[in-house]
RNA sequence: GUGCGAUUAGCUCAUUUGGUAGAGCGCCCGCUUGACUCGCGGGAGGCGACAGGUUCAAAUCCUGUAUCGCAUACCA
């Protein structure tokens, strides 16, 4: 009859008492897998986890990713969709190899002393080990993803599919092998794509040298040994006496050389002296110019950043050692005109080691970007893919209109192999074969380069859903929403749209939700060098996962960065406890039977309208007389339901979370409970029952609304409620979302 | 240089697309009120960067200035 309050409510809420247990219960229930969800669910809803790099622990950015997606996932699941949240992990080629190389360095080893197979195997072991840790962390965040569909970028079927894409693109002439200027990192001994480089502003000396009758300016004297062409603007009056193709014999660094004049409009007359020499091997601009005029090109600096024999007495020296010595020599020869000490310019560096990129000319694999950019841009312009917030659409459009061909080959072992055979590799007489077996004839070698990681992760929605024939692909593609960090708008998002449109002729997702970066409490960027890195998992252990999730969501506007402090997380820990105590109070008031009374005995003022609307708690029968004040509270509650639902539909999770927080604490607890206390003590049974029903109704509705945000505490309370909902078992994870309107 | 964004309470940030500014933490005063001291009640504190404009009405729209952040490019 009456209801006995479980003892646990007499103590403050302790997240560690239930979190691991509940996750286990959820996982074992099978509800993470859409195929096991109750009822006949027809309408699919899908989101794919940005695969965390399997090279370390979960960081706070991953937590935000996962929380945002998990909120949407849990909400849609409660709404009755056939919901799939697909997890996965990324081998993260270059990134992981660097992490592993650092580890080797600490152990006094280097990858250059190992065979490729040894290195590959060691990194694989390392990655698989980390993957487990990472997945544990994902579980701790309460992530309701379907582990049975977990995918790793190096799974054999994924690799096979990536190879197929490569072959198809080669056949469609979207991939070519070409001798081009590439970004070379002298430390990591690999080429890099443009998104793997950064610019650092710095001040360097800028030198002016006498070059025959011309004065040329440069910040890089060490590249000038082979400069045999001097370029001026055809309209530059200062140089009008010279003819295109005119040759001079001039004194230069080592020996006299013959220099030829080239006239080209690309030159900026205003800049410096309006005359420049070119170094095609070590500058992509110069390379383009050399190609245009069909000039010979010559390598000056080797792959390790050392000068080649052409530098004669400077050969073998590193750039930074050679530079002052070369300047000194030119000065001795009277060729140094002047030095500007403070020349501010941006230097392209490797985004990992921050060392200057040395452009080199190499044979590499490239993706022709323009046709792909066009179809991706069209998908966005046609509204098939929408960005949150809208301003990202501009950024995206700009990027798509300014693509450069994408270098997809990396000279590292950790990655998906490029499935090609090459004859005379590295020479101008290269031959290519994409046969699976070694072609007949001599001289064929297997390509040793691996794919840029983004080549596989760019196909992630297709690969995980088993394009082209998989059942999941047919059911869930295109997916509903892609949520990820705004730093990936260049690296990842465009590639997924390109591959989606190219391979499946359909957008991979309808909505792109880009969140900002999480900063520390002083709004400083989190970085190892600043020493402000923290472990989100430790915070979850200290304050509860629910509190961490709330602190990541509330106040987090799409696209803007957010400061995160312990105080903020602590505030939501308190909120969890508040909800716990609200529950204690509400459950403590119940004095009525827990099921509707038998047919009118004429004594108890109940109706049996347990299904009048979906708010009905299924626990307390609705009394016949709800007093007007309480009716008003219930009406306000339905307004709240509408508001929260609307916010979620608009992806305004930060507002939904904040409103729920505010309603539960400052409306429900501070106003409604306080004002109901008098009714609960009333001698009039109508007042008492009306208040009990109202409070219970509000509590259970709040639990459902809050569940996507704070899954653990809400489920923990839900399972302690004195009811057994026969339709959905007793699990909140599959309880119906409150709504006036039947959703599906 | 170009593009995007920001500038609101001591700190970190909201304000749901124009209608008399809100939260958390901090601060001050008062409460051991039978749910909760991880609490309750009350309070101080903002010309919403600056200068103009549109409007009956602007933190919100427009223009300009300043500062900061992010992205992107050239520099031979």
Coordinates of C-alpha atoms in Angstrom, one line a residue, chain A residues 277-591:
Chain A
X277 CA 65.6 35.1 -58.7
X278 CA 63.8 31.8 -58.5
X279 CA 64.4 28.5 -56.6
X280 CA 61.9 26.2 -58.1
X281 CA 62.9 23.1 -56.1
X282 CA 62.2 24.8 -52.8
X283 CA 59.3 27.1 -53.4
X284 CA 55.9 26.2 -54.8
X285 CA 55.5 29.7 -56.4
X286 CA 58.8 29.4 -58.1
X287 CA 58.0 25.9 -59.2
X288 CA 54.9 27.1 -60.9
X289 CA 56.8 29.8 -62.6
X290 CA 59.5 27.4 -63.7
X291 CA 56.9 25.1 -65.2
X292 CA 55.3 27.9 -67.0
X293 CA 58.6 28.9 -68.6
X294 CA 59.8 25.4 -68.9
X295 CA 62.9 26.1 -66.9
X296 CA 65.2 23.4 -65.4
X297 CA 65.0 22.8 -61.7
X298 CA 67.6 21.7 -59.3
X299 CA 67.6 20.5 -55.7
X300 CA 69.7 22.5 -53.2
X301 CA 68.7 21.1 -49.9
X302 CA 68.3 17.5 -49.1
X303 CA 65.5 15.7 -47.2
X304 CA 67.2 16.3 -43.8
X305 CA 67.6 20.0 -44.4
X306 CA 71.3 19.9 -45.3
X307 CA 72.9 21.6 -48.3
X308 CA 73.8 19.4 -51.3
X309 CA 77.1 19.3 -53.2
X310 CA 76.0 22.1 -55.4
X311 CA 76.7 24.4 -52.4
X312 CA 80.4 23.3 -52.8
X313 CA 82.2 24.5 -49.6
X314 CA 78.8 24.7 -47.8
X315 CA 77.7 21.2 -48.7
X316 CA 76.6 19.0 -45.8
X317 CA 75.8 22.0 -43.6
X318 CA 72.5 22.6 -42.0
X319 CA 70.4 25.5 -43.2
X320 CA 70.7 27.5 -40.0
X321 CA 74.5 27.0 -39.8
X322 CA 75.1 27.7 -43.5
X323 CA 73.0 30.9 -43.7
X324 CA 75.3 33.3 -41.8
X325 CA 78.3 31.9 -43.5
X326 CA 76.9 32.4 -47.0
X327 CA 75.9 35.9 -46.1
X328 CA 79.5 36.5 -44.8
X329 CA 81.0 35.2 -48.1
X330 CA 78.7 37.4 -50.2
X331 CA 79.7 40.3 -48.1
X332 CA 83.4 39.5 -48.6
X333 CA 82.8 39.5 -52.3
X334 CA 81.1 42.9 -52.1
X335 CA 77.8 41.6 -53.1
X336 CA 75.9 42.3 -49.9
X337 CA 73.9 45.5 -50.4
X338 CA 72.1 45.8 -47.1
X339 CA 70.3 43.9 -44.4
X340 CA 66.8 44.7 -43.0
X341 CA 67.0 43.2 -39.6
X342 CA 63.3 43.3 -38.8
X343 CA 61.5 41.5 -41.6
X344 CA 58.2 40.2 -40.4
X345 CA 56.9 37.2 -42.3
X346 CA 55.0 34.0 -41.8
X347 CA 56.9 30.8 -42.0
X348 CA 55.2 27.6 -42.9
X349 CA 55.9 24.9 -40.3
X350 CA 54.9 21.3 -39.5
X351 CA 51.8 21.5 -37.3
X352 CA 53.4 18.9 -35.0
X353 CA 57.0 19.7 -34.5
X354 CA 56.7 23.4 -35.5
X355 CA 59.9 23.2 -37.6
X356 CA 60.0 25.0 -40.9
X357 CA 58.5 23.0 -43.8
X358 CA 61.1 22.6 -46.6
X359 CA 59.2 22.5 -50.0
X360 CA 60.6 19.7 -52.1
X361 CA 59.8 18.4 -55.5
X362 CA 58.7 14.8 -55.3
X363 CA 56.7 12.2 -57.1
X364 CA 53.6 11.8 -55.0
X365 CA 49.9 10.8 -55.1
X366 CA 47.4 13.6 -55.4
X367 CA 43.7 14.0 -55.3
X368 CA 42.3 16.5 -57.9
X369 CA 40.3 18.7 -55.6
X370 CA 38.4 21.0 -57.8
X371 CA 35.7 18.6 -59.2
X372 CA 35.2 17.2 -55.7
X373 CA 35.0 20.7 -54.2
X374 CA 32.4 21.6 -56.7
X375 CA 30.0 18.8 -55.8
X376 CA 30.6 19.4 -52.1
X377 CA 29.8 23.0 -52.4
X378 CA 26.7 22.3 -54.5
X379 CA 25.4 20.0 -51.7
X380 CA 25.8 22.8 -49.2
X381 CA 24.3 25.4 -51.6
X382 CA 21.4 23.2 -52.3
X383 CA 20.7 23.0 -48.6
X384 CA 21.4 19.3 -48.4
X385 CA 24.0 20.0 -45.7
X386 CA 23.4 22.7 -43.2
X387 CA 25.9 24.2 -40.9
X388 CA 25.4 25.3 -37.3
X389 CA 26.1 28.1 -36.9
X390 CA 25.5 29.5 -40.3
X391 CA 28.6 31.5 -40.4
X392 CA 30.6 28.3 -41.0
X393 CA 28.9 28.1 -44.3
X394 CA 30.9 31.1 -45.5
X395 CA 34.1 29.6 -44.3
X396 CA 33.3 26.4 -46.0
X397 CA 32.4 28.1 -49.2
X398 CA 35.6 30.1 -49.2
X399 CA 37.6 27.0 -48.6
X400 CA 35.9 25.1 -51.4
X401 CA 36.5 27.8 -53.9
X402 CA 40.2 27.9 -53.0
X403 CA 41.3 24.3 -53.0
X404 CA 44.7 22.9 -53.9
X405 CA 45.3 19.4 -54.9
X406 CA 45.5 17.1 -52.0
X407 CA 48.7 15.2 -51.4
X408 CA 47.5 11.9 -50.0
X409 CA 50.8 9.9 -49.8
X410 CA 52.8 9.8 -46.6
X411 CA 56.3 8.3 -46.2
X412 CA 55.3 6.6 -42.9
X413 CA 54.5 3.0 -42.2
X414 CA 51.5 3.6 -39.8
X415 CA 48.6 3.8 -42.1
X416 CA 46.6 2.2 -44.9
X417 CA 48.9 1.1 -47.7
X418 CA 48.5 2.7 -51.1
X419 CA 47.7 -0.3 -53.3
X420 CA 49.9 0.3 -56.3
X421 CA 52.9 -1.1 -58.1
X422 CA 55.5 1.3 -59.4
X423 CA 58.3 0.8 -61.8
X424 CA 61.3 3.2 -61.9
X425 CA 60.0 4.9 -58.8
X426 CA 61.1 8.5 -58.2
X427 CA 62.4 8.9 -61.8
X428 CA 60.8 10.7 -64.7
X429 CA 60.1 7.3 -66.3
X430 CA 57.7 6.0 -63.6
X431 CA 55.1 3.4 -64.6
X432 CA 52.1 2.7 -62.4
X433 CA 49.9 -0.4 -62.1
X434 CA 47.0 -0.8 -59.8
X435 CA 46.7 -4.5 -60.4
X436 CA 46.2 -6.5 -57.2
X437 CA 49.0 -9.0 -58.1
X438 CA 52.5 -7.9 -59.1
X439 CA 52.5 -7.1 -62.8
X440 CA 54.6 -9.3 -65.0
X441 CA 58.0 -8.0 -66.1
X442 CA 61.0 -6.7 -64.2
X443 CA 61.4 -3.7 -61.9
X444 CA 57.9 -3.5 -60.3
X445 CA 58.0 -2.5 -56.7
X446 CA 55.1 -2.3 -54.2
X447 CA 54.4 1.2 -53.2
X448 CA 55.5 1.8 -49.6
X449 CA 53.8 5.1 -49.0
X450 CA 50.6 5.1 -46.9
X451 CA 47.5 7.2 -47.2
X452 CA 47.0 10.4 -45.4
X453 CA 44.7 9.6 -42.5
X454 CA 42.0 11.9 -43.8
X455 CA 41.7 9.8 -46.9
X456 CA 40.1 7.0 -44.8
X457 CA 38.4 9.1 -42.2
X458 CA 37.0 11.3 -45.0
X459 CA 35.0 8.2 -46.0
X460 CA 34.0 7.4 -42.4
X461 CA 30.2 7.6 -42.7
X462 CA 30.4 5.4 -45.8
X463 CA 32.9 3.0 -44.4
X464 CA 31.2 2.5 -41.0
X465 CA 27.8 1.9 -42.5
X466 CA 29.3 -0.6 -44.9
X467 CA 28.9 1.2 -48.2
X468 CA 27.8 0.2 -50.8
X469 CA 25.8 -2.8 -50.0
X470 CA 25.5 -3.0 -46.2
X471 CA 22.1 -3.1 -44.6
X472 CA 23.1 -0.2 -42.3
X473 CA 24.1 1.9 -45.3
X474 CA 20.6 1.5 -46.8
X475 CA 18.9 2.2 -43.5
X476 CA 21.0 5.0 -41.9
X477 CA 22.7 6.9 -44.8
X478 CA 22.6 9.8 -45.0
X479 CA 23.0 10.2 -41.3
X480 CA 21.2 12.9 -39.3
X481 CA 23.9 15.0 -37.7
X482 CA 27.6 15.3 -37.6
X483 CA 28.9 17.0 -34.5
X484 CA 32.6 17.7 -34.1
X485 CA 35.1 20.4 -33.2
X486 CA 35.2 23.5 -35.3
X487 CA 38.9 22.9 -36.0
X488 CA 37.8 20.1 -38.3
X489 CA 35.8 22.3 -40.7
X490 CA 38.8 22.2 -43.1
X491 CA 40.3 18.8 -42.3
X492 CA 37.4 16.5 -42.0
X493 CA 34.0 17.9 -42.9
X494 CA 34.7 18.9 -46.5
X495 CA 36.3 15.5 -47.2
X496 CA 33.3 13.6 -45.9
X497 CA 31.0 15.7 -48.0
X498 CA 33.2 15.2 -51.1
X499 CA 33.5 11.4 -50.7
X500 CA 29.8 11.1 -49.8
X501 CA 28.7 13.0 -52.9
X502 CA 31.2 11.4 -55.1
X503 CA 30.7 7.8 -54.0
X504 CA 27.1 7.6 -52.9
X505 CA 25.8 10.7 -54.7
X506 CA 24.2 11.7 -51.4
X507 CA 25.3 13.9 -48.5
X508 CA 26.8 12.0 -45.6
X509 CA 24.8 14.0 -43.0
X510 CA 22.1 16.7 -43.0
X511 CA 23.4 18.9 -40.2
X512 CA 27.0 19.8 -39.3
X513 CA 27.1 21.0 -35.7
X514 CA 30.5 22.4 -34.9
X515 CA 31.4 23.1 -31.3
X516 CA 34.1 25.4 -30.1
X517 CA 37.1 24.5 -28.1
X518 CA 37.1 23.9 -24.4
X519 CA 39.5 26.3 -22.6
X520 CA 40.7 26.3 -19.1
X521 CA 39.0 28.4 -16.4
X522 CA 40.9 31.5 -17.4
X523 CA 39.8 30.9 -21.0
X524 CA 43.3 29.9 -22.0
X525 CA 43.8 27.3 -24.7
X526 CA 44.5 24.0 -23.2
X527 CA 48.0 22.8 -24.2
X528 CA 50.8 20.7 -22.8
X529 CA 53.2 23.6 -23.0
X530 CA 51.0 25.7 -20.8
X531 CA 50.7 22.8 -18.4
X532 CA 46.9 23.3 -18.0
X533 CA 45.9 19.9 -19.4
X534 CA 43.4 18.1 -17.2
X535 CA 41.8 14.7 -17.4
X536 CA 38.1 14.9 -17.9
X537 CA 37.7 11.4 -16.6
X538 CA 39.2 12.4 -13.3
X539 CA 36.8 15.2 -13.2
X540 CA 33.9 12.8 -13.9
X541 CA 35.2 10.7 -11.0
X542 CA 35.4 13.6 -8.7
X543 CA 32.0 15.3 -9.5
X544 CA 30.1 12.6 -11.4
X545 CA 29.8 12.1 -15.1
X546 CA 26.4 13.8 -15.1
X547 CA 27.9 17.0 -13.6
X548 CA 30.7 17.0 -16.1
X549 CA 28.2 16.5 -19.0
X550 CA 26.1 19.4 -17.8
X551 CA 29.1 21.7 -17.4
X552 CA 30.2 20.9 -20.9
X553 CA 26.7 21.6 -22.4
X554 CA 25.3 24.6 -20.6
X555 CA 26.6 27.9 -21.9
X556 CA 28.2 26.2 -24.8
X557 CA 27.0 27.9 -27.9
X558 CA 27.8 26.2 -31.2
X559 CA 31.0 27.5 -32.7
X560 CA 32.2 29.5 -29.7
X561 CA 34.9 28.4 -27.3
X562 CA 34.0 27.9 -23.7
X563 CA 35.9 28.2 -20.5
X564 CA 35.5 25.2 -18.1
X565 CA 36.3 25.5 -14.4
X566 CA 36.0 23.1 -11.5
X567 CA 33.5 25.5 -10.0
X568 CA 31.2 25.1 -12.9
X569 CA 31.3 21.3 -12.7
X570 CA 30.8 21.5 -8.9
X571 CA 27.7 23.6 -9.4
X572 CA 26.1 20.7 -11.4
X573 CA 27.2 18.2 -8.8
X574 CA 25.2 20.2 -6.4
X575 CA 22.4 20.2 -8.8
X576 CA 22.4 16.4 -9.0
X577 CA 22.2 16.4 -5.2
X578 CA 19.3 18.8 -5.3
X579 CA 17.4 16.6 -7.6
X580 CA 18.2 13.7 -5.3
X581 CA 16.7 15.5 -2.4
X582 CA 13.7 16.7 -4.4
X583 CA 13.0 13.0 -5.0
X584 CA 13.4 12.2 -1.4
X585 CA 10.8 14.8 -0.5
X586 CA 8.4 13.9 -3.2
X587 CA 8.5 10.2 -2.6
X588 CA 8.2 10.8 1.1
X589 CA 4.8 12.5 0.6
X590 CA 3.1 9.5 -1.0
X591 CA 0.3 8.1 1.1

